[in-house]
Coordinates of C-alpha atoms and ligand atoms in Angstrom, one line a residue:
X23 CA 0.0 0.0 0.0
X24 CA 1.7 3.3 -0.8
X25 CA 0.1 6.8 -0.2
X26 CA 1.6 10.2 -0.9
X27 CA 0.5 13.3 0.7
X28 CA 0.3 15.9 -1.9
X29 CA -0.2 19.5 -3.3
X30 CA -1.1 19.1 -7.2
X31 CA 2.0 20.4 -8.9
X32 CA 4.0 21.1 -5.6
X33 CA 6.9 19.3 -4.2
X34 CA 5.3 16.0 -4.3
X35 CA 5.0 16.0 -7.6
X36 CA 8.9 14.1 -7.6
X37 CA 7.9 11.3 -5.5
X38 CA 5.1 11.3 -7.7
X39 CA 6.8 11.1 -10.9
X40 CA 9.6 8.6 -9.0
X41 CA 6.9 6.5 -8.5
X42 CA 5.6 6.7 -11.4
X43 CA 9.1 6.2 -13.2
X44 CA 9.7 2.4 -11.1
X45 CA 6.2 1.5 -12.5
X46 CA 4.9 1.6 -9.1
X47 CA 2.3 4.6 -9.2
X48 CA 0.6 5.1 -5.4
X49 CA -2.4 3.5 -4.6
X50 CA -4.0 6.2 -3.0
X51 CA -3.2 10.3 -3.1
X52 CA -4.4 12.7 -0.4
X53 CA -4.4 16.1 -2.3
X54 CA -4.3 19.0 0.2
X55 CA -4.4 22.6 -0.9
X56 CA -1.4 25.2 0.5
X57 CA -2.7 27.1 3.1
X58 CA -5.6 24.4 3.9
X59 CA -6.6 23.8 7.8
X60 CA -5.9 20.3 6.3
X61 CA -2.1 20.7 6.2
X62 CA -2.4 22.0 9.6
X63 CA -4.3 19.4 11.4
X64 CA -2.3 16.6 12.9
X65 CA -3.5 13.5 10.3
X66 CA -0.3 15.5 8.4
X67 CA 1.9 16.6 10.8
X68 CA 2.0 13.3 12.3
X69 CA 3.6 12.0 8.7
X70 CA 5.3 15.5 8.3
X71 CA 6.1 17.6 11.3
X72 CA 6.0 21.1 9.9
X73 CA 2.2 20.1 8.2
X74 CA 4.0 20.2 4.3
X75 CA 4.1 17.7 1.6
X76 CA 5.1 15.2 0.4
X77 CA 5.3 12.5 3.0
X78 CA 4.9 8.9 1.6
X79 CA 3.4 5.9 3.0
X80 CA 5.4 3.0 1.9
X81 CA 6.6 -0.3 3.1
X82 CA 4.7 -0.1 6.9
X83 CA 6.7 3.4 7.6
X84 CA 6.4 7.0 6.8
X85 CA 8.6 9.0 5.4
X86 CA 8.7 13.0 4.7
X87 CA 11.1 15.1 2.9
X88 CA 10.9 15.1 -1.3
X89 CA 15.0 14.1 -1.1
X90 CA 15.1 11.4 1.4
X91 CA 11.8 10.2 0.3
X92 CA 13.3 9.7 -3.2
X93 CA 16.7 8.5 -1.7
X94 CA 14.5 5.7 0.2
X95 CA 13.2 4.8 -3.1
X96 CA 16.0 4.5 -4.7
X97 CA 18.0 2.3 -1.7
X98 CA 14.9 0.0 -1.5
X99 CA 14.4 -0.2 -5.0
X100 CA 17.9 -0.3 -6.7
X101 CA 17.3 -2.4 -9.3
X102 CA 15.8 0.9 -11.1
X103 CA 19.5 2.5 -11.2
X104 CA 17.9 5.9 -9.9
X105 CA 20.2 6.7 -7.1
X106 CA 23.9 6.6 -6.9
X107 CA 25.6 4.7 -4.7
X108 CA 29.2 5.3 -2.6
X109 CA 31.8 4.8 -5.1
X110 CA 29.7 5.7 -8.0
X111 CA 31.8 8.0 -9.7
X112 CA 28.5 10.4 -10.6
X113 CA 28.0 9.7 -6.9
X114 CA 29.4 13.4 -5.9
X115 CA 27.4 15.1 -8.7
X116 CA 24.2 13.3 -7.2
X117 CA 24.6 14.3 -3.6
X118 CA 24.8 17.9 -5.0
X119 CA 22.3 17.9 -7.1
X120 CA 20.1 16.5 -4.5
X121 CA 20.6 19.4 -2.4
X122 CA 20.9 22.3 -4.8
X123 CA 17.1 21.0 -6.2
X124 CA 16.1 22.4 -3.0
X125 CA 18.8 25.7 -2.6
X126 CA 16.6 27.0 -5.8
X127 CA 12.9 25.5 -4.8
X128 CA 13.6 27.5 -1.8
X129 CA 13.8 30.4 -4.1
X130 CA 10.7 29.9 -6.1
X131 CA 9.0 29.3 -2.4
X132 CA 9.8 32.8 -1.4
X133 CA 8.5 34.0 -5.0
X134 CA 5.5 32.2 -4.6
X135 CA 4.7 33.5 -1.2
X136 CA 5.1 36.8 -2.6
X137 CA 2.7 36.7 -6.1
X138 CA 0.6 33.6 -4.8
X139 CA -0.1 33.2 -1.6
X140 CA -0.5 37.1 -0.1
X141 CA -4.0 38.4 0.8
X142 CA -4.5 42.3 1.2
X143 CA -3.6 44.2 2.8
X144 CA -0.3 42.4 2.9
X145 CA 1.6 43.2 -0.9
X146 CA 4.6 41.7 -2.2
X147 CA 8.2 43.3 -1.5
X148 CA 9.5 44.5 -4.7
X149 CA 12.9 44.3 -3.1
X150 CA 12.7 40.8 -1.8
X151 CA 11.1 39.7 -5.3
X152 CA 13.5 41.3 -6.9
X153 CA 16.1 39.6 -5.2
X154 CA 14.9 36.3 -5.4
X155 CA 14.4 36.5 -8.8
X156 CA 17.5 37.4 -9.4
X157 CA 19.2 34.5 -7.4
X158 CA 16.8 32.0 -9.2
X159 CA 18.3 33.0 -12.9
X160 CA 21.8 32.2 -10.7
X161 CA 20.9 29.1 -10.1
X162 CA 19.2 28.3 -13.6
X163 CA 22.5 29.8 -15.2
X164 CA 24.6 27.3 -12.7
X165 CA 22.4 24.4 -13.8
X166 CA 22.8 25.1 -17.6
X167 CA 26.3 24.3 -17.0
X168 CA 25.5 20.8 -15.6
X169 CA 23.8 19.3 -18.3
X170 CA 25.6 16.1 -19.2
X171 CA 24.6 14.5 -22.6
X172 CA 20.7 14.3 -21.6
X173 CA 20.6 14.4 -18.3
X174 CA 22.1 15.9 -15.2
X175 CA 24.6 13.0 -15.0
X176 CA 26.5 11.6 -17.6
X177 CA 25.4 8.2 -16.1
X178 CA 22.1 9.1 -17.1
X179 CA 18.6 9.6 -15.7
X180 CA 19.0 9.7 -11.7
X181 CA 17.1 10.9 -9.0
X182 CA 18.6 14.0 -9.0
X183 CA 16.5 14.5 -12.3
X184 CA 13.2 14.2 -10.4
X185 CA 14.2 17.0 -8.1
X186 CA 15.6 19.3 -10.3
X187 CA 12.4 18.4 -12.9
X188 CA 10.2 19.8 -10.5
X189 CA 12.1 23.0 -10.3
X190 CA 11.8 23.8 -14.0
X191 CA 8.5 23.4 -13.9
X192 CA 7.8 26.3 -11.5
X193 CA 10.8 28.6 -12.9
X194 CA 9.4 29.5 -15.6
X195 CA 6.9 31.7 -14.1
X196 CA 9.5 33.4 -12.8
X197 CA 12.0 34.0 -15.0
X198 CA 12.2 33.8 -18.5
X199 CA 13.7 31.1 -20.2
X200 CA 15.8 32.4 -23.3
X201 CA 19.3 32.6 -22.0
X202 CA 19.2 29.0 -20.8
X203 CA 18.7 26.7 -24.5
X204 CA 20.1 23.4 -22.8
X205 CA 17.5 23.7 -19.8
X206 CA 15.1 23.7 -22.3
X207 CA 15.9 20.6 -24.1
X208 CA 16.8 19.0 -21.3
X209 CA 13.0 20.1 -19.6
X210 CA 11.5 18.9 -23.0
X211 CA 13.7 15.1 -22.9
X212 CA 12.1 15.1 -18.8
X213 CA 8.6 15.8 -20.4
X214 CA 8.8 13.2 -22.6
X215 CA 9.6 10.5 -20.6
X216 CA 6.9 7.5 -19.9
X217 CA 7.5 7.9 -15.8
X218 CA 6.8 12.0 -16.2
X219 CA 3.7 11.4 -18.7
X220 CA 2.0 8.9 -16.0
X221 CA 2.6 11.3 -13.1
X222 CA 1.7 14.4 -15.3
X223 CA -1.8 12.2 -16.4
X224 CA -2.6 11.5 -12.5
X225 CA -1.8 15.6 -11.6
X226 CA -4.1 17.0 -14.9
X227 CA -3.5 20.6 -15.6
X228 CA -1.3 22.8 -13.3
X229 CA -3.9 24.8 -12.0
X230 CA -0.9 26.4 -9.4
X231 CA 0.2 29.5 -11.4
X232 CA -3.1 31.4 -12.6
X233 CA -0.8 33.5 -15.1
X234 CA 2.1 32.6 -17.7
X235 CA 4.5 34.8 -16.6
X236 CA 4.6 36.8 -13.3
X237 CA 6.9 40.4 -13.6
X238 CA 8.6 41.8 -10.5
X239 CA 6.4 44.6 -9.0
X240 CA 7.3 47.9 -9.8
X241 CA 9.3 49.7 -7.0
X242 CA 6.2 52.1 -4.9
Ligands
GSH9 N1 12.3 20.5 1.7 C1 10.9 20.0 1.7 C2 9.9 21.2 1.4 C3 8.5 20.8 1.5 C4 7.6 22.0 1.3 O1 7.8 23.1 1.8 N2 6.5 21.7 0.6 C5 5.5 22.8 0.3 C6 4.8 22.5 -1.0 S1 5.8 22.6 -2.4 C7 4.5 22.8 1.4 O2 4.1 21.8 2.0 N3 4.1 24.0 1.8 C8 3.1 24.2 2.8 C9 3.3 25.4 3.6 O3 4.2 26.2 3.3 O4 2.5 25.6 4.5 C10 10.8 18.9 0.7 O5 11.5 18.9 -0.3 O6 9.9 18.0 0.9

């Protein structure tokens, strides 16, 4: 029996797509909405103590955190080659990528806080838009660098994928995508994969960004 907590088109969307990927799609979903007195109530924060998503339900145990969720899968399941073990020599690259997926989704967090989440009288900062903004087309320009062949490691498709996919996703909204051509392929090969189709067939439309593009606020 496997159950994920999830926010359509949030975080959970990797262990959804992971899942998805190691033909093993969850038997049950618990959709919550950000900002919901469900995420607050304890059924959640028992799973995941600060109430946020995903946690997964999986093998008699719980589990929370996107990274070490998908790390679990990956140690439990390794005949999928997803993670990459000590001694791997992509091993490195992985535990970075692992963490950087979440240096920049803490980014687009703070951005959509600002143009999502708000309710008047409260505004977004220009500054601390601004700033963010600028710090996620950092992190974008880093990852261009990293592209290896068709995937993040020249191994091929890891983990590490599934966290980063998510990002580029969301960026997107943020910041425009021009400067940053092997992203885009790279975005277009995740798309195109059979594990991303299920998971993006179970999700339906993103119904999370109510606009294409979302412009820093003009200075007041
Ligand atoms: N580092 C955590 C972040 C989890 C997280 O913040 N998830 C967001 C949705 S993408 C959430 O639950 N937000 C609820 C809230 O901020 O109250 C992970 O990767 O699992």
């Amino acid at each position: 029996m496997i159950r994920l907590h999830h926010v359509p088109w949030g975080r959970s969307f990797r262990v959804l797509w992971l899942l998805c990927e190691m033909g093993m799609p969850p038997d049950e979903i618990i959709r919550y909405g950000i900002g919901s007195r469900a995420m607050r109530e304890p059924g959640l924060k028992g799973l995941s103590p600060a109430g946020r998503i995903p946690a997964l339900e999986i093998d008699g145990r719980s589990i929370f955190e996107s990274a070490a969720i998908l790390q679990y899968l990956c140690e439990s399941r390794p005949e999928h080659g997803f993670g990459r073990a000590p001694g791997h020599p992509d091993r490195v690259r992985y535990l970075e990528l692992m963490g950087f997926a979440e240096t920049m989704a803490s980014l687009i967090e703070q951005l959509n806080l600002n143009h999502l989440f708000l309710r008047p009288p409260a505004r977004p900062s220009p500054v601390v838009v601004k700033l963010n903004t600028l710090r996620l087309a950092d992190t974008l320009q880093a990852l261009e660098g990293m592209v290896e062949g068709d995937y993040l490691l020249p191994s091929g498709f890891s983990a590490a994928d599934a966290m980063m996919g998510f990002n580029l996703f969301a960026a997107p909204f943020y910041v425009r995508m021009e400067p940053y051509p092997a992203l885009r392929a790279y975005w277009d090969r995740l798309q195109a994969r059979e594990g991303f189709r299920q998971a993006a067939a179970i999700e339906g439309p993103q119904e999370f960004y109510a606009q294409e593009f979302y412009e820093v606020p003009e200075d007041v």
